[in-house]
Coordinates of C-alpha atoms and ligand atoms in Angstrom, one line a residue:
M154 CA 0.0 0.0 0.0
S155 CA 1.3 3.5 -0.7
S156 CA 0.3 6.9 0.5
S157 CA 1.4 10.4 -0.1
A158 CA 1.6 13.3 2.4
G159 CA -0.7 15.5 0.4
G160 CA -3.4 12.8 0.1
M161 CA -3.2 11.7 3.7
R162 CA -5.7 12.7 6.4
A163 CA -3.9 13.6 9.6
M164 CA -4.3 10.8 12.1
H165 CA -3.3 10.8 15.7
R166 CA -1.0 8.0 16.7
R167 CA -3.6 6.4 19.0
A168 CA -6.1 6.6 16.2
F169 CA -3.6 4.8 13.9
L170 CA -3.2 2.0 16.4
A171 CA -6.9 1.7 16.9
A172 CA -7.5 1.8 13.1
T173 CA -4.9 -0.9 12.4
A174 CA -5.7 -3.2 15.3
G175 CA -7.2 -6.5 14.0
L176 CA -6.7 -5.6 10.3
A177 CA -5.3 -8.2 7.9
V178 CA -1.7 -7.4 6.9
G179 CA -0.2 -9.1 3.9
G180 CA -3.1 -11.6 4.0
V181 CA -2.3 -12.3 7.6
P182 CA -4.8 -11.5 10.4
A183 CA -3.1 -9.1 12.8
R184 CA -3.6 -11.0 16.1
A185 CA -2.7 -9.4 19.4
Q186 CA -0.9 -6.1 19.0
S187 CA 2.5 -5.6 20.5
P188 CA 3.5 -2.4 22.2
A189 CA 4.5 0.4 19.9
C190 CA 8.0 0.2 18.4
R191 CA 10.1 3.0 16.9
V192 CA 12.8 3.2 14.3
E193 CA 14.8 6.4 13.6
V194 CA 16.7 6.9 10.4
L195 CA 19.6 9.3 10.9
A196 CA 20.3 10.7 7.4
A197 CA 23.2 12.8 8.6
E198 CA 25.1 9.7 9.9
P199 CA 26.2 7.6 6.9
I200 CA 28.1 4.4 7.7
G201 CA 29.4 3.5 4.2
R202 CA 28.4 2.2 0.8
I203 CA 26.6 -1.1 0.9
A204 CA 28.9 -3.3 -1.2
P205 CA 26.7 -5.1 -3.8
E206 CA 29.0 -8.0 -3.1
I207 CA 27.4 -8.7 0.2
Y208 CA 24.5 -10.0 -1.9
G209 CA 26.7 -12.8 -3.1
H210 CA 26.1 -16.5 -3.5
F211 CA 27.8 -19.8 -3.1
V212 CA 27.7 -22.8 -5.4
E213 CA 29.5 -26.0 -4.4
H214 CA 29.7 -29.4 -6.0
L215 CA 27.6 -30.8 -3.2
G216 CA 24.4 -32.9 -3.7
A217 CA 22.2 -31.3 -6.4
V218 CA 23.6 -27.7 -6.3
V219 CA 25.5 -27.9 -9.6
Y220 CA 24.2 -31.0 -11.4
D221 CA 20.4 -30.7 -11.8
G222 CA 20.3 -27.4 -9.9
I223 CA 22.3 -25.3 -12.3
W224 CA 23.6 -27.5 -14.9
V225 CA 21.1 -29.5 -17.0
G226 CA 23.3 -30.0 -20.0
V227 CA 23.3 -28.7 -23.5
D228 CA 21.2 -31.6 -24.8
S229 CA 18.6 -31.4 -22.0
R230 CA 14.9 -31.2 -22.7
I231 CA 14.8 -28.7 -19.8
P232 CA 15.1 -25.2 -21.3
N233 CA 18.8 -24.1 -21.0
V234 CA 21.3 -21.5 -22.1
Q235 CA 24.6 -23.3 -22.9
G236 CA 23.6 -26.1 -20.6
I237 CA 22.5 -23.8 -17.7
R238 CA 18.9 -24.0 -16.4
K239 CA 17.1 -21.1 -18.1
Q240 CA 14.5 -20.7 -15.3
L241 CA 17.3 -20.2 -12.8
I242 CA 19.0 -17.6 -14.9
E243 CA 15.7 -15.7 -15.3
A244 CA 15.0 -15.9 -11.6
L245 CA 18.4 -14.6 -10.6
K246 CA 18.7 -11.6 -12.9
P247 CA 16.2 -9.4 -11.0
I248 CA 17.9 -9.9 -7.7
K249 CA 21.2 -8.8 -9.1
P250 CA 23.5 -11.5 -7.8
S251 CA 26.8 -9.6 -7.6
V252 CA 29.3 -12.4 -7.1
V253 CA 29.1 -16.2 -7.0
R254 CA 31.7 -18.4 -5.2
W255 CA 32.7 -21.8 -6.7
P256 CA 33.5 -24.7 -6.5
G257 CA 33.4 -25.0 -2.7
G258 CA 33.4 -25.2 0.2
C259 CA 35.1 -28.4 1.3
F260 CA 34.9 -29.6 -2.2
A261 CA 37.3 -26.9 -3.4
D262 CA 40.3 -28.4 -1.5
Q263 CA 39.9 -31.7 -3.2
Y264 CA 39.2 -30.2 -6.7
D265 CA 41.6 -30.2 -9.5
W266 CA 40.8 -27.4 -11.9
R267 CA 42.4 -29.3 -14.7
D268 CA 39.6 -31.8 -14.6
G269 CA 37.1 -29.2 -15.6
V270 CA 38.7 -27.9 -18.8
G271 CA 39.0 -29.3 -22.3
D272 CA 36.5 -31.3 -24.3
P273 CA 33.6 -32.0 -21.9
A274 CA 33.2 -35.5 -23.3
R275 CA 36.8 -36.4 -22.4
R276 CA 36.9 -34.9 -18.9
P277 CA 37.6 -37.4 -16.1
V278 CA 35.0 -38.6 -13.7
R279 CA 36.0 -38.1 -10.0
T280 CA 34.7 -39.1 -6.6
N281 CA 33.0 -36.1 -5.0
F282 CA 34.3 -34.9 -1.6
W283 CA 30.8 -35.5 -0.1
V284 CA 30.6 -39.2 -1.1
D285 CA 30.6 -40.4 2.5
A286 CA 28.5 -37.7 4.1
R287 CA 26.3 -39.0 7.0
E288 CA 23.4 -36.8 5.7
W289 CA 22.7 -38.6 2.5
P290 CA 18.9 -39.2 2.4
K291 CA 17.7 -42.8 2.1
G292 CA 16.7 -43.6 -1.5
A293 CA 19.2 -41.2 -3.1
N294 CA 20.8 -42.4 -6.3
R295 CA 24.4 -42.7 -5.1
M296 CA 25.8 -43.4 -8.6
G297 CA 25.0 -40.1 -10.2
A298 CA 26.9 -36.9 -10.9
E299 CA 26.3 -35.8 -7.3
T300 CA 28.6 -38.6 -6.2
Y301 CA 30.8 -39.3 -9.2
D302 CA 31.5 -35.9 -10.8
P303 CA 31.7 -35.9 -14.6
N304 CA 33.3 -32.5 -14.6
T305 CA 31.0 -31.3 -17.4
F306 CA 30.6 -28.1 -15.3
G307 CA 34.1 -26.6 -15.1
T308 CA 35.7 -23.2 -15.2
V309 CA 34.2 -21.8 -18.5
E310 CA 30.8 -23.3 -17.7
F311 CA 30.9 -21.5 -14.3
V312 CA 32.1 -18.2 -15.7
R313 CA 29.3 -18.4 -18.4
F314 CA 26.8 -18.9 -15.7
C315 CA 28.1 -15.8 -13.8
R316 CA 28.0 -13.8 -17.0
A317 CA 24.4 -15.0 -17.7
V318 CA 23.2 -13.7 -14.4
G319 CA 25.4 -10.6 -14.2
A320 CA 27.7 -11.8 -11.4
E321 CA 31.4 -11.7 -10.8
P322 CA 33.1 -15.1 -10.5
Y323 CA 34.9 -15.9 -7.2
L324 CA 37.1 -19.1 -7.6
A325 CA 38.2 -21.0 -4.5
A326 CA 41.6 -22.5 -5.0
N327 CA 42.8 -25.8 -3.6
L328 CA 45.4 -25.3 -0.9
R329 CA 45.1 -28.7 0.8
S330 CA 45.8 -31.1 -2.0
L331 CA 47.4 -29.2 -5.0
P332 CA 50.7 -27.3 -5.1
A333 CA 50.8 -23.5 -5.3
Q334 CA 51.9 -23.9 -8.9
E335 CA 48.4 -25.1 -9.8
F336 CA 46.8 -22.1 -8.2
W337 CA 49.0 -19.8 -10.4
R338 CA 48.2 -22.0 -13.5
W339 CA 44.5 -21.7 -12.8
V340 CA 45.0 -17.9 -12.7
E341 CA 46.9 -18.2 -15.9
Y342 CA 44.2 -20.2 -17.6
C343 CA 41.6 -17.6 -16.6
N344 CA 43.5 -14.3 -17.0
S345 CA 46.5 -14.6 -19.3
P346 CA 46.1 -12.6 -22.5
A347 CA 44.5 -14.2 -25.6
G348 CA 47.0 -16.4 -27.4
S349 CA 49.8 -15.7 -24.9
T350 CA 50.3 -19.1 -23.2
T351 CA 49.5 -22.8 -23.7
L352 CA 46.7 -22.3 -21.1
A353 CA 45.4 -19.2 -22.9
R354 CA 45.2 -21.4 -26.0
Q355 CA 43.4 -24.1 -24.0
R356 CA 40.9 -21.5 -22.9
A357 CA 40.3 -20.5 -26.5
A358 CA 39.8 -24.1 -27.4
D359 CA 37.2 -24.2 -24.6
G360 CA 35.4 -21.4 -26.3
E361 CA 36.8 -18.3 -24.5
A362 CA 39.6 -16.7 -26.4
A363 CA 39.5 -13.4 -24.4
P364 CA 40.7 -13.5 -20.8
L365 CA 38.0 -14.3 -18.2
N366 CA 39.5 -11.6 -15.9
V367 CA 38.7 -13.4 -12.7
R368 CA 39.4 -11.0 -9.8
Y369 CA 38.2 -12.8 -6.7
W370 CA 40.2 -15.8 -5.5
G371 CA 39.9 -17.8 -2.3
V372 CA 43.2 -19.2 -1.1
G373 CA 41.9 -22.4 0.6
N374 CA 38.6 -22.9 2.4
E375 CA 38.1 -23.6 6.1
S376 CA 41.8 -24.4 6.4
W377 CA 41.3 -25.0 10.1
G378 CA 39.1 -28.0 9.1
C379 CA 38.3 -29.7 5.8
G380 CA 40.7 -27.4 4.1
G381 CA 43.8 -29.1 5.7
N382 CA 43.4 -29.0 9.5
F383 CA 46.2 -26.4 9.6
T384 CA 47.2 -24.4 12.6
P385 CA 46.8 -20.7 12.0
E386 CA 50.6 -20.3 11.7
D387 CA 50.9 -23.1 9.2
Y388 CA 48.1 -21.7 7.2
A389 CA 49.6 -18.2 7.3
S390 CA 52.9 -19.6 5.8
E391 CA 50.9 -21.5 3.1
F392 CA 48.9 -18.4 2.3
R393 CA 52.1 -16.4 1.8
R394 CA 53.6 -19.1 -0.4
F395 CA 50.5 -19.3 -2.5
S396 CA 49.8 -15.6 -2.8
A397 CA 53.0 -13.5 -2.6
W398 CA 54.1 -14.1 -6.2
A399 CA 50.8 -15.0 -7.8
P400 CA 50.7 -13.6 -11.3
S401 CA 47.8 -11.1 -12.0
Y402 CA 47.9 -10.4 -15.8
G403 CA 46.8 -6.8 -15.1
V404 CA 43.8 -7.9 -13.1
P405 CA 43.9 -6.5 -9.5
L406 CA 43.5 -9.8 -7.7
A407 CA 41.4 -9.7 -4.6
L408 CA 42.5 -12.7 -2.5
I409 CA 40.4 -14.0 0.2
G410 CA 42.0 -15.8 3.1
S411 CA 40.4 -18.7 5.0
G412 CA 39.1 -17.0 8.1
P413 CA 37.6 -18.2 11.3
N414 CA 34.8 -20.7 12.1
S415 CA 32.3 -18.2 13.5
D416 CA 34.0 -15.9 15.9
D417 CA 37.3 -17.8 16.5
R418 CA 39.5 -14.9 17.5
N419 CA 42.4 -17.2 18.2
W420 CA 42.5 -18.3 14.5
T421 CA 42.4 -14.7 13.3
R422 CA 44.9 -13.3 15.8
R423 CA 47.5 -16.0 15.2
F424 CA 47.1 -15.8 11.4
F425 CA 47.5 -12.1 11.2
E426 CA 50.4 -12.1 13.6
K427 CA 52.2 -14.6 11.5
A428 CA 51.2 -13.4 8.1
G429 CA 51.2 -9.7 9.1
G430 CA 53.0 -6.7 7.8
P431 CA 54.2 -7.0 4.2
G432 CA 53.2 -10.7 4.3
I433 CA 49.5 -9.8 4.1
G434 CA 50.4 -8.7 0.6
K435 CA 47.4 -9.4 -1.6
L436 CA 45.0 -10.3 1.1
W437 CA 41.8 -8.4 0.3
G438 CA 39.2 -10.2 2.3
W439 CA 39.1 -12.3 5.5
G440 CA 36.6 -15.1 4.9
A441 CA 34.6 -15.8 8.0
H442 CA 31.9 -18.5 8.0
H443 CA 28.9 -18.5 10.3
Y444 CA 26.0 -21.0 10.2
S445 CA 23.0 -20.7 12.4
W446 CA 21.5 -23.8 13.9
N447 CA 19.4 -24.7 16.9
V448 CA 21.4 -25.0 20.0
S449 CA 18.5 -25.2 22.5
G450 CA 17.4 -28.0 24.7
G451 CA 20.9 -28.5 26.1
R452 CA 22.3 -29.7 22.7
T453 CA 25.8 -28.9 21.9
R454 CA 27.0 -27.3 18.6
D455 CA 27.7 -30.7 17.2
W456 CA 28.1 -30.8 13.4
F457 CA 25.5 -33.5 13.0
E458 CA 23.3 -33.8 16.1
G459 CA 22.9 -30.2 17.3
K460 CA 20.4 -29.1 14.8
G461 CA 16.6 -28.8 14.6
D462 CA 14.0 -29.5 11.9
A463 CA 13.7 -27.0 9.1
A464 CA 9.9 -26.9 9.0
Q465 CA 8.6 -28.3 12.3
F466 CA 9.7 -26.1 15.2
N467 CA 8.3 -24.7 18.4
S468 CA 8.7 -21.1 19.7
E469 CA 11.9 -22.0 21.5
E470 CA 13.5 -23.4 18.4
Y471 CA 12.2 -20.4 16.3
Y472 CA 13.8 -17.8 18.6
E473 CA 16.9 -19.7 19.3
L474 CA 17.7 -20.1 15.6
L475 CA 17.3 -16.3 15.2
R476 CA 19.5 -15.7 18.3
D477 CA 22.2 -17.8 16.7
A478 CA 22.0 -15.6 13.5
I479 CA 22.2 -12.4 15.5
R480 CA 25.6 -13.6 16.7
M481 CA 26.8 -12.4 13.3
E482 CA 26.9 -8.8 14.7
N483 CA 29.3 -9.8 17.4
L484 CA 31.4 -11.8 15.0
I485 CA 31.9 -8.8 12.8
T486 CA 32.8 -6.4 15.5
S487 CA 35.1 -8.7 17.4
Q488 CA 36.9 -10.0 14.3
W489 CA 37.3 -6.4 13.1
G490 CA 38.9 -5.6 16.5
V491 CA 41.4 -8.5 16.3
M492 CA 42.3 -7.7 12.7
A493 CA 43.0 -4.1 13.7
E494 CA 45.8 -5.4 16.0
S495 CA 47.9 -6.2 12.9
D496 CA 46.1 -4.2 10.2
P497 CA 45.2 -0.9 12.0
R498 CA 44.2 0.9 8.8
H499 CA 41.9 -1.9 7.9
R500 CA 43.2 -2.5 4.4
V501 CA 41.7 -6.0 4.7
K502 CA 37.9 -6.2 4.9
L503 CA 35.6 -9.0 6.0
A504 CA 34.2 -11.5 3.5
I505 CA 31.5 -13.6 5.2
D506 CA 31.7 -16.1 2.4
E507 CA 29.5 -18.8 3.9
W508 CA 26.4 -17.9 6.1
G509 CA 22.9 -19.1 6.6
S510 CA 20.7 -21.5 8.5
W511 CA 21.7 -25.2 8.7
H512 CA 18.9 -27.6 9.8
K513 CA 19.0 -31.3 10.3
S514 CA 18.4 -33.6 7.3
G515 CA 14.9 -34.9 6.5
T516 CA 13.3 -32.1 4.5
E517 CA 15.3 -32.4 1.3
P518 CA 13.2 -31.4 -1.8
F519 CA 14.3 -34.7 -3.4
P520 CA 16.8 -37.4 -2.2
E521 CA 19.8 -36.4 -4.3
A522 CA 19.7 -32.9 -2.7
L523 CA 22.3 -33.7 0.0
L524 CA 22.0 -31.0 2.7
G525 CA 18.9 -29.7 1.0
Q526 CA 16.4 -28.3 3.5
Q527 CA 13.0 -26.6 3.7
N528 CA 13.0 -22.9 3.9
T529 CA 10.3 -21.1 5.9
L530 CA 9.5 -17.6 7.0
R531 CA 11.8 -18.2 9.9
D532 CA 14.7 -18.5 7.4
A533 CA 13.4 -15.4 5.6
V534 CA 13.6 -13.3 8.8
L535 CA 17.0 -14.8 9.5
A536 CA 18.2 -13.6 6.0
G537 CA 16.6 -10.1 6.5
L538 CA 18.1 -9.5 9.9
T539 CA 21.5 -10.7 8.7
F540 CA 21.5 -8.2 5.9
D541 CA 20.5 -5.5 8.4
I542 CA 23.6 -6.5 10.3
F543 CA 25.8 -6.3 7.2
H544 CA 24.3 -2.8 6.4
R545 CA 25.1 -1.6 9.9
H546 CA 28.7 -2.7 9.3
A547 CA 28.9 -1.5 5.7
D548 CA 32.3 -0.1 6.5
K549 CA 33.7 -3.5 7.4
V550 CA 31.9 -6.1 5.3
A551 CA 33.0 -6.1 1.7
M552 CA 31.4 -9.4 0.6
A553 CA 29.0 -12.1 1.8
N554 CA 27.9 -15.3 0.2
I555 CA 24.8 -17.2 1.4
A556 CA 25.1 -21.0 1.5
Q557 CA 24.0 -22.1 -1.0
L558 CA 22.2 -21.0 -4.1
V559 CA 20.0 -23.9 -5.0
N560 CA 18.9 -27.2 -3.4
C561 CA 21.3 -26.9 -0.4
L562 CA 21.1 -25.3 3.1
Q563 CA 19.5 -21.9 3.0
S564 CA 18.9 -22.0 -0.7
L565 CA 17.1 -19.4 -2.8
C566 CA 15.5 -22.0 -5.1
F567 CA 14.7 -25.6 -5.5
A568 CA 15.3 -27.1 -8.9
H569 CA 14.8 -30.7 -10.0
E570 CA 14.3 -32.0 -13.5
D571 CA 11.6 -29.7 -14.9
K572 CA 10.4 -28.5 -11.5
F573 CA 11.4 -25.2 -10.0
A574 CA 10.3 -23.1 -6.9
L575 CA 11.5 -20.0 -5.2
T576 CA 12.0 -20.0 -1.4
P577 CA 11.1 -17.2 1.1
T578 CA 14.8 -16.5 1.2
Y579 CA 14.8 -15.7 -2.5
H580 CA 12.1 -13.1 -1.9
V581 CA 14.2 -11.4 0.8
F582 CA 17.0 -11.1 -1.7
A583 CA 14.5 -9.5 -4.2
M584 CA 13.1 -7.1 -1.6
Y585 CA 16.5 -6.1 -0.3
A586 CA 18.1 -5.7 -3.8
A587 CA 17.3 -1.9 -3.6
H588 CA 20.0 -1.6 -0.9
Q589 CA 22.8 -2.6 -3.2
G590 CA 25.2 0.2 -3.7
G591 CA 23.2 2.6 -1.4
E592 CA 24.7 4.6 1.4
S593 CA 23.9 2.8 4.6
L594 CA 22.5 5.2 7.3
R595 CA 22.6 4.8 11.0
T596 CA 19.2 3.3 12.0
E597 CA 18.2 3.2 15.7
V598 CA 15.5 0.7 16.9
S599 CA 13.7 1.1 20.1
A600 CA 11.3 -1.8 20.9
P601 CA 10.4 -4.0 23.8
S602 CA 12.1 -7.3 23.6
V603 CA 10.3 -10.6 23.0
S604 CA 10.1 -13.0 25.9
Y605 CA 10.1 -16.8 25.5
T606 CA 11.1 -19.9 27.4
R607 CA 14.5 -21.6 26.8
N608 CA 15.2 -24.8 28.7
G609 CA 12.4 -23.9 31.0
E610 CA 13.8 -20.5 31.8
A611 CA 12.9 -17.0 30.6
A612 CA 14.9 -15.7 27.7
H613 CA 14.6 -12.5 25.7
L614 CA 15.4 -11.4 22.1
S615 CA 15.1 -8.2 20.1
R616 CA 11.7 -7.8 18.6
L617 CA 12.7 -5.7 15.6
S618 CA 15.6 -5.4 13.3
A619 CA 16.0 -2.5 10.8
S620 CA 18.4 -0.9 8.4
S621 CA 18.2 1.8 5.8
S622 CA 20.1 3.2 2.8
R623 CA 19.8 6.1 0.5
K624 CA 20.3 6.5 -3.2
G625 CA 19.6 10.0 -4.3
N626 CA 16.1 10.8 -3.4
V627 CA 15.1 7.3 -2.6
L628 CA 15.4 5.9 0.9
T629 CA 15.0 2.1 1.4
V630 CA 14.1 1.0 4.9
T631 CA 13.9 -2.7 5.8
L632 CA 12.2 -4.0 8.9
N633 CA 12.3 -7.6 10.2
H634 CA 9.7 -8.4 12.8
L635 CA 10.9 -11.3 14.9
H636 CA 7.8 -11.9 17.1
M637 CA 6.4 -15.3 16.3
T638 CA 2.8 -14.5 16.9
E639 CA 2.0 -10.9 17.5
A640 CA 1.8 -8.0 15.0
A641 CA 3.5 -4.7 15.7
A642 CA 2.7 -1.1 15.1
V643 CA 6.0 0.6 14.2
E644 CA 6.7 4.3 13.7
V645 CA 9.6 5.2 11.4
L646 CA 11.0 8.7 12.0
L647 CA 13.2 10.3 9.5
R648 CA 15.9 12.6 10.9
G649 CA 17.5 15.1 8.5
V650 CA 15.3 14.3 5.5
A651 CA 11.6 14.5 4.7
A652 CA 9.4 11.9 3.1
R653 CA 7.1 12.7 0.2
S654 CA 5.5 9.3 -0.2
V655 CA 6.0 5.7 0.9
S656 CA 5.2 2.3 -0.5
A657 CA 5.5 -1.0 1.4
E658 CA 6.0 -4.6 0.5
V659 CA 5.8 -7.4 3.0
L660 CA 6.7 -11.1 3.1
A661 CA 4.5 -12.8 5.6
G662 CA 2.3 -15.9 6.1
P663 CA -0.2 -17.6 8.3
N664 CA 2.6 -19.0 10.5
A665 CA 6.3 -19.0 10.8
Q666 CA 6.5 -22.5 9.3
A667 CA 5.0 -21.4 6.0
H668 CA 7.1 -22.3 3.0
N669 CA 7.1 -23.0 -0.7
S670 CA 7.5 -26.3 -2.5
F671 CA 7.3 -27.7 -6.0
A672 CA 3.6 -28.5 -5.4
A673 CA 2.8 -25.1 -3.9
P674 CA 5.4 -22.7 -5.1
E675 CA 3.5 -19.5 -4.2
T676 CA 2.5 -20.0 -0.6
V677 CA 5.0 -17.4 0.5
K678 CA 5.5 -14.4 -1.7
P679 CA 5.7 -10.6 -1.2
V680 CA 2.5 -8.6 -1.2
A681 CA 1.7 -4.9 -0.5
G682 CA 2.3 -4.0 3.1
R683 CA 0.7 -1.4 5.4
C684 CA 2.5 1.8 5.9
E685 CA 1.2 5.3 5.9
L686 CA 2.9 8.7 5.8
R687 CA 1.3 10.8 8.6
A688 CA 2.7 14.2 9.6
G689 CA 6.2 13.2 8.4
V690 CA 6.1 9.9 10.3
L691 CA 5.9 6.5 8.6
A692 CA 3.3 4.5 10.5
C693 CA 3.5 0.8 9.7
L694 CA 1.9 -2.4 10.8
L695 CA 4.1 -5.4 10.7
P696 CA 2.7 -8.9 10.8
P697 CA 4.4 -11.5 13.0
H698 CA 7.5 -13.3 11.6
S699 CA 7.7 -10.9 8.6
V700 CA 10.1 -9.0 6.5
T701 CA 9.0 -5.5 5.2
R702 CA 10.6 -3.1 2.8
L703 CA 9.6 0.5 2.5
E704 CA 10.5 2.6 -0.5
V705 CA 10.4 6.2 0.6
Q706 CA 10.5 9.1 -1.9
L707 CA 12.3 12.0 -0.3
G708 CA 11.1 15.6 -0.7
Ligands
AHR63 O1 28.3 -25.3 2.8 C1 28.6 -26.6 3.2 C2 29.9 -26.7 3.9 O2 30.0 -26.0 5.0 C3 31.1 -26.2 3.1 O3 31.5 -27.1 2.1 C4 32.1 -25.9 4.1 O4 33.0 -24.9 3.7 C5 31.3 -25.6 5.3 O5 31.7 -26.3 6.4

C-alpha cells in the first residue's frame, strides 16, 4: 500500500493504532498487537556504501547444487542456455547476484581445476568430496553426478553462468591437495592474454579466447578443518607461499583468506600475527563462516546432532535459531577488532563467504539434494536480519555469500528435473536488492524485547531489526519483525530528511512454518504492506515473523 503526504488525512498515533488493530496485513490477520516500536533513520550519519558483493552467492559441487540445480546439459529437454537451467537464470537476474563463489566449500580443497577444462566428453569422472556424508537421504541415487562428478561443469561453464546472471566469479583455490603452482596456473588459464600461453590457447579451445578476468580468488577454504586441518601459523605460511608471487595479468587480484569458524579470535589473531606486515600482501578479504542452527534443549554445537528441523519447530527453536543468527553482529565487531591489531588501517575487509541456516536432514526437496532443507518464513527473517547487520557494518563487510544458491542449506531456489520453486529467502534477496550500492544510514531501533522460554527459563530477544540506505532521493528501509505470533505497530521517524511518499512490500504468512514447494510454489511471496505517511512519520503495521521493505520518496 502506498500513501502520499498530500493525500493523507492527519491521524493521531492512538487513532492509527486503533485503526490498524485487527486488520489483515499481507493476507495475515493481525492478532494481538505488541506495544509500539520506533525506528529512527539518521540521514546525517552515513556508515558507508553497501557493497553489492554482500548480496553474493555460493555454489558447491555438493548434492544437487550444480548437477540438476544449475547444470542440466546442452542436450537437455529442460530449457537451458549453454547447458545452464534457463529458469534459474531468469529468476536470478532481477535480484542482481553480484558475485558467485565456486566450486566449494570443502569440495574446493579436493578439486583439480584441470579436470574441468578441455573437451567435456573427455573430462575425467572423479569421486566427490561429499561421497561419505552422513546426511545422504535414504533412497538417493548414489551413482549419479552428485557422487561421481563428470566435470562437465568446469571453469568456463561456471564463468558463463556468472555472465548470464550478471555476477562476478569468485574461484576458491585448492590449498590442501594441490601445489601452489596449480593455483598460479588456474589464474593463468583464466586471466592470461589471448594467445599468450598454452593455457590461454586451451581457454580459447574451450570457447573463451578473451581473458576471463577473474578478480576474486579464495586461497583455501576452512583451512582449520576440511581445508587441511592447519594451525593458523601453518596456514599463514601457506597463504604467503600461494599468494605472494601469484601472477595477476593486469587484473587487480582480490585474494580471500580462509578466516575463522564463526568468531574464532584465536585463529584470526594468530594468522594475522604470522602473516602480518608485508606478508599480508594481496589479502583483500578475510573469509569468516557463520552458520545458524538450533542450540536449544541442552544440545551442543555438534556438526550432525545439534540441529533442529527445518519446517517443524516450536517457539523456543524459532527464537533460538534467530538468536544464533544475531551472533553475526558480534562476530563482525570482534573479528574487526582483532584484525586491527595487525592491520590498524583496515586494508583487509571481512568477506563472510558462507552464512545461513543449517537444519538437520529430513526435509530435502528430493533425495539427491544432499544437505537440502526446507526454507520457511523463519529463514526469511534470518536472512533479513543478517542483511540488516551487514548494512550496519557496511564499512567492514565487503562481501558475503549465502550458503547455498540452490537445493542446499538456506537456498534461494529448489530445482529438480523440470520442477522449479523460489523459497522465502529468495524473496528477501529480491526485496533487499534496492539496498545494493546505497549509502547505509545509521538506524536506531527502540522496541520492547520478545520473551520466551528456553530450557524452562525466561529468555529475551530483540523484537525488531531494521536498516536503511539512501540512493539520491530514494530511501530504502527494511524491517524484520521477529515476534512469532504478534503483529507490531511501528513508527519510522526520518531525521534530516523528509518523506514525500512511501510504499511498502511485506513477506508474511499464516505461521512461521509457512514455506514453498514444487507442489505449492507461491504459498509465501511478497505482497503490498501497510505503511502510511502521517505528519512526516511512517506509520506501519508489521505482521508477526515478517520482512517488510519501505520505499520512501524524499522531498
Ligand atoms: O556449505 C557446506 C559446507 O559448510 C562447506 O563445504 C564448508 O565450507 C562448510 O563447512
